[in-house]
Each structure stands twice: as C-alpha cells, then as structure tokens.
C-alpha cells in the first residue's frame, strides 16, 4: 500500500476527480422520505433488485426506510454505478431542517392524539353530557 491509501499501481490516483451521478439529491431525499417504504428511492437510483426487496418488505419493516433516509441525508447514498449525488452540499441544510420538522410534527401529533384518547376515558364519567356517554 502506498501512503495515499491506494495499492501501488491499482485504481485511480488519490487526487482523481470523484465521479458524480446524474441523479438528484433532492429527488432521492424526497423519495427516501415520503416513498422510501415502497423502495422508490432505490428504483430511482437504479438499484432495482434492492428496490424490489424493499417494496416487498415495506421498507424492511421501517428499519431499511430509516437507514436509507439517514444515508441520503448524510450524503453517502450512491447510485447503481457507485457515484455520489451531485447537489448534496447545496441542499443538505434545508433537507435536514425539513426532515427534523417533519419528525417533530409527527411526534407532536402523536402526543396530542394520545391525550385526546386518554381524556375521555378518564374524565368521561364526570361529564355525562360528553358525546358517547
């Protein structure tokens, strides 16, 4: 091995330009976030085999969906040829903010809906006028 980390005489030199995909980071991120459980992000990147597996398992029961979303947001998601997505640096901050806001809204709406399920069970007997009594 040479000092650069490449085996001597093998592969491209360490200062070679990195191959960039013709696929969009924004499209991949939106597919991974909104339709990732169906494998649409994998199909978009040209990874048909794993896209079918992801579709059949509904995003690996949610785990694979979350992992692909994190990989996309971290900027390490690649297309079928192993090329990085080109516009990651431009859009990474807004993608993280929108994703965090979406998860925050999901948590907030889940908490609020739990409260509205709990309240009628606990206070319903004290309010005979409440619908459903």
PDB file of C-alpha atoms in Angstrom:
ATOM      1  CA  UNK A   1       0.000   0.000   0.000  1.00  0.00           C
ATOM      2  CA  UNK A   2       1.147   3.461  -0.735  1.00  0.00           C
ATOM      3  CA  UNK A   3       0.915   6.432   1.613  1.00  0.00           C
ATOM      4  CA  UNK A   4      -2.256   7.651  -0.135  1.00  0.00           C
ATOM      5  CA  UNK A   5      -4.171   4.511   0.794  1.00  0.00           C
ATOM      6  CA  UNK A   6      -4.289   3.084  -2.723  1.00  0.00           C
ATOM      7  CA  UNK A   7      -2.450  -0.124  -3.531  1.00  0.00           C
ATOM      8  CA  UNK A   8       0.603   0.653  -5.625  1.00  0.00           C
ATOM      9  CA  UNK A   9      -0.357   0.720  -9.286  1.00  0.00           C
ATOM     10  CA  UNK A  10      -4.026  -0.149  -8.678  1.00  0.00           C
ATOM     11  CA  UNK A  11      -7.046   2.027  -9.387  1.00  0.00           C
ATOM     12  CA  UNK A  12      -7.183   5.769  -9.880  1.00  0.00           C
ATOM     13  CA  UNK A  13      -4.748   8.092  -8.141  1.00  0.00           C
ATOM     14  CA  UNK A  14      -5.982   9.633  -4.904  1.00  0.00           C
ATOM     15  CA  UNK A  15      -6.241  13.085  -6.495  1.00  0.00           C
ATOM     16  CA  UNK A  16      -8.561  11.890  -9.300  1.00  0.00           C
ATOM     17  CA  UNK A  17     -11.932  13.643  -9.506  1.00  0.00           C
ATOM     18  CA  UNK A  18     -14.830  11.856  -7.844  1.00  0.00           C
ATOM     19  CA  UNK A  19     -17.486  10.571 -10.244  1.00  0.00           C
ATOM     20  CA  UNK A  20     -20.799  12.387  -9.823  1.00  0.00           C
ATOM     21  CA  UNK A  21     -24.194  10.880 -10.569  1.00  0.00           C
ATOM     22  CA  UNK A  22     -26.784  12.320 -12.917  1.00  0.00           C
ATOM     23  CA  UNK A  23     -29.431  11.672 -10.232  1.00  0.00           C
ATOM     24  CA  UNK A  24     -30.579  14.491  -7.951  1.00  0.00           C
ATOM     25  CA  UNK A  25     -30.040  14.594  -4.191  1.00  0.00           C
ATOM     26  CA  UNK A  26     -33.328  16.434  -3.658  1.00  0.00           C
ATOM     27  CA  UNK A  27     -35.323  13.849  -5.613  1.00  0.00           C
ATOM     28  CA  UNK A  28     -33.557  10.975  -3.842  1.00  0.00           C
ATOM     29  CA  UNK A  29     -34.169  12.577  -0.439  1.00  0.00           C
ATOM     30  CA  UNK A  30     -37.869  13.190  -1.153  1.00  0.00           C
ATOM     31  CA  UNK A  31     -38.322   9.650  -2.481  1.00  0.00           C
ATOM     32  CA  UNK A  32     -36.480   8.207   0.539  1.00  0.00           C
ATOM     33  CA  UNK A  33     -38.518  10.276   2.999  1.00  0.00           C
ATOM     34  CA  UNK A  34     -42.005  10.053   1.519  1.00  0.00           C
ATOM     35  CA  UNK A  35     -41.982   6.821  -0.515  1.00  0.00           C
ATOM     36  CA  UNK A  36     -38.962   5.009   0.888  1.00  0.00           C
ATOM     37  CA  UNK A  37     -41.084   2.274   2.433  1.00  0.00           C
ATOM     38  CA  UNK A  38     -42.041   1.307  -1.148  1.00  0.00           C
ATOM     39  CA  UNK A  39     -38.422   1.353  -2.349  1.00  0.00           C
ATOM     40  CA  UNK A  40     -38.975   4.237  -4.766  1.00  0.00           C
ATOM     41  CA  UNK A  41     -35.638   5.807  -3.794  1.00  0.00           C
ATOM     42  CA  UNK A  42     -33.829   2.580  -4.683  1.00  0.00           C
ATOM     43  CA  UNK A  43     -35.626   2.342  -8.037  1.00  0.00           C
ATOM     44  CA  UNK A  44     -34.726   5.991  -8.757  1.00  0.00           C
ATOM     45  CA  UNK A  45     -31.040   5.298  -8.079  1.00  0.00           C
ATOM     46  CA  UNK A  46     -31.135   2.316 -10.452  1.00  0.00           C
ATOM     47  CA  UNK A  47     -30.925  -0.323  -7.710  1.00  0.00           C
ATOM     48  CA  UNK A  48     -33.867  -2.394  -8.953  1.00  0.00           C
ATOM     49  CA  UNK A  49     -33.064  -5.606  -7.040  1.00  0.00           C
ATOM     50  CA  UNK A  50     -32.910  -3.968  -3.634  1.00  0.00           C
ATOM     51  CA  UNK A  51     -35.847  -1.758  -4.626  1.00  0.00           C
ATOM     52  CA  UNK A  52     -37.991  -4.861  -5.112  1.00  0.00           C
ATOM     53  CA  UNK A  53     -36.828  -6.293  -1.777  1.00  0.00           C
ATOM     54  CA  UNK A  54     -37.592  -3.014  -0.051  1.00  0.00           C
ATOM     55  CA  UNK A  55     -41.024  -2.927  -1.692  1.00  0.00           C
ATOM     56  CA  UNK A  56     -41.857  -6.490  -0.643  1.00  0.00           C
ATOM     57  CA  UNK A  57     -40.787  -5.885   2.984  1.00  0.00           C
ATOM     58  CA  UNK A  58     -42.356  -2.406   3.187  1.00  0.00           C
ATOM     59  CA  UNK A  59     -39.032  -0.726   3.742  1.00  0.00           C
ATOM     60  CA  UNK A  60     -37.574  -3.571   5.770  1.00  0.00           C
ATOM     61  CA  UNK A  61     -40.416  -3.121   8.276  1.00  0.00           C
ATOM     62  CA  UNK A  62     -39.418   0.544   8.615  1.00  0.00           C
ATOM     63  CA  UNK A  63     -35.789  -0.076   9.547  1.00  0.00           C
ATOM     64  CA  UNK A  64     -34.429  -0.097   5.998  1.00  0.00           C
ATOM     65  CA  UNK A  65     -36.504   3.007   5.218  1.00  0.00           C
ATOM     66  CA  UNK A  66     -34.928   4.886   8.133  1.00  0.00           C
ATOM     67  CA  UNK A  67     -31.399   3.721   7.277  1.00  0.00           C
ATOM     68  CA  UNK A  68     -31.744   4.833   3.644  1.00  0.00           C
ATOM     69  CA  UNK A  69     -33.131   8.197   4.759  1.00  0.00           C
ATOM     70  CA  UNK A  70     -30.163   8.713   7.085  1.00  0.00           C
ATOM     71  CA  UNK A  71     -27.699   7.616   4.374  1.00  0.00           C
ATOM     72  CA  UNK A  72     -29.249  10.090   1.961  1.00  0.00           C
ATOM     73  CA  UNK A  73     -29.203  12.942   4.493  1.00  0.00           C
ATOM     74  CA  UNK A  74     -25.575  12.154   5.369  1.00  0.00           C
ATOM     75  CA  UNK A  75     -24.585  12.438   1.717  1.00  0.00           C
ATOM     76  CA  UNK A  76     -23.235   8.922   1.340  1.00  0.00           C
ATOM     77  CA  UNK A  77     -26.078   7.483  -0.750  1.00  0.00           C
ATOM     78  CA  UNK A  78     -24.830   6.424  -4.188  1.00  0.00           C
ATOM     79  CA  UNK A  79     -26.439   5.405  -7.449  1.00  0.00           C
ATOM     80  CA  UNK A  80     -26.096   1.992  -9.101  1.00  0.00           C
ATOM     81  CA  UNK A  81     -22.672   2.850 -10.537  1.00  0.00           C
ATOM     82  CA  UNK A  82     -21.387   3.958  -7.117  1.00  0.00           C
ATOM     83  CA  UNK A  83     -21.411   7.679  -7.908  1.00  0.00           C
ATOM     84  CA  UNK A  84     -22.304  10.301  -5.300  1.00  0.00           C
ATOM     85  CA  UNK A  85     -25.294  12.622  -5.708  1.00  0.00           C
ATOM     86  CA  UNK A  86     -24.153  15.992  -7.087  1.00  0.00           C
ATOM     87  CA  UNK A  87     -26.240  18.640  -5.312  1.00  0.00           C
ATOM     88  CA  UNK A  88     -25.866  17.379  -1.747  1.00  0.00           C
ATOM     89  CA  UNK A  89     -23.794  20.311  -0.462  1.00  0.00           C
ATOM     90  CA  UNK A  90     -26.294  22.853  -1.807  1.00  0.00           C
ATOM     91  CA  UNK A  91     -29.386  21.313  -0.250  1.00  0.00           C
ATOM     92  CA  UNK A  92     -28.244  19.365   2.814  1.00  0.00           C
ATOM     93  CA  UNK A  93     -29.181  22.016   5.410  1.00  0.00           C
ATOM     94  CA  UNK A  94     -32.729  22.525   4.159  1.00  0.00           C
ATOM     95  CA  UNK A  95     -33.204  18.756   3.819  1.00  0.00           C
ATOM     96  CA  UNK A  96     -32.141  18.225   7.442  1.00  0.00           C
ATOM     97  CA  UNK A  97     -34.373  21.072   8.678  1.00  0.00           C
ATOM     98  CA  UNK A  98     -37.448  19.849   6.783  1.00  0.00           C
ATOM     99  CA  UNK A  99     -36.869  16.239   7.856  1.00  0.00           C
ATOM    100  CA  UNK A 100     -36.410  17.231  11.511  1.00  0.00           C
ATOM    101  CA  UNK A 101     -39.532  19.406  11.358  1.00  0.00           C
ATOM    102  CA  UNK A 102     -41.497  16.520   9.829  1.00  0.00           C
ATOM    103  CA  UNK A 103     -40.417  14.124  12.564  1.00  0.00           C
ATOM    104  CA  UNK A 104     -41.147  16.773  15.194  1.00  0.00           C
ATOM    105  CA  UNK A 105     -44.649  17.328  13.835  1.00  0.00           C
ATOM    106  CA  UNK A 106     -45.191  13.567  13.777  1.00  0.00           C
ATOM    107  CA  UNK A 107     -44.173  13.282  17.441  1.00  0.00           C
ATOM    108  CA  UNK A 108     -46.322  16.266  18.422  1.00  0.00           C
ATOM    109  CA  UNK A 109     -49.405  14.985  16.590  1.00  0.00           C
ATOM    110  CA  UNK A 110     -48.909  11.532  18.107  1.00  0.00           C
ATOM    111  CA  UNK A 111     -48.716  13.022  21.607  1.00  0.00           C
ATOM    112  CA  UNK A 112     -51.798  15.172  21.049  1.00  0.00           C
ATOM    113  CA  UNK A 113     -53.814  12.259  19.684  1.00  0.00           C
ATOM    114  CA  UNK A 114     -52.821  10.138  22.696  1.00  0.00           C
ATOM    115  CA  UNK A 115     -54.068  12.869  25.018  1.00  0.00           C
ATOM    116  CA  UNK A 116     -57.430  13.011  23.256  1.00  0.00           C
ATOM    117  CA  UNK A 117     -57.771   9.237  23.589  1.00  0.00           C
ATOM    118  CA  UNK A 118     -56.854   9.356  27.279  1.00  0.00           C
ATOM    119  CA  UNK A 119     -59.022  12.321  28.333  1.00  0.00           C
ATOM    120  CA  UNK A 120     -62.485  10.910  27.537  1.00  0.00           C
ATOM    121  CA  UNK A 121     -61.613   7.630  29.274  1.00  0.00           C
ATOM    122  CA  UNK A 122     -60.561   9.413  32.467  1.00  0.00           C
ATOM    123  CA  UNK A 123     -62.958  12.351  32.589  1.00  0.00           C
ATOM    124  CA  UNK A 124     -65.924  10.970  30.645  1.00  0.00           C
ATOM    125  CA  UNK A 125     -67.753   9.617  33.711  1.00  0.00           C
ATOM    126  CA  UNK A 126     -67.576  13.076  35.296  1.00  0.00           C
ATOM    127  CA  UNK A 127     -69.156  14.696  32.214  1.00  0.00           C
ATOM    128  CA  UNK A 128     -72.464  12.963  31.421  1.00  0.00           C
ATOM    129  CA  UNK A 129     -73.156  15.470  28.650  1.00  0.00           C
ATOM    130  CA  UNK A 130     -69.992  14.359  26.744  1.00  0.00           C
ATOM    131  CA  UNK A 131     -70.817  12.622  23.427  1.00  0.00           C
ATOM    132  CA  UNK A 132     -70.591   8.858  23.611  1.00  0.00           C
ATOM    133  CA  UNK A 133     -71.818   8.554  27.210  1.00  0.00           C
TER     134      UNK A 133
END
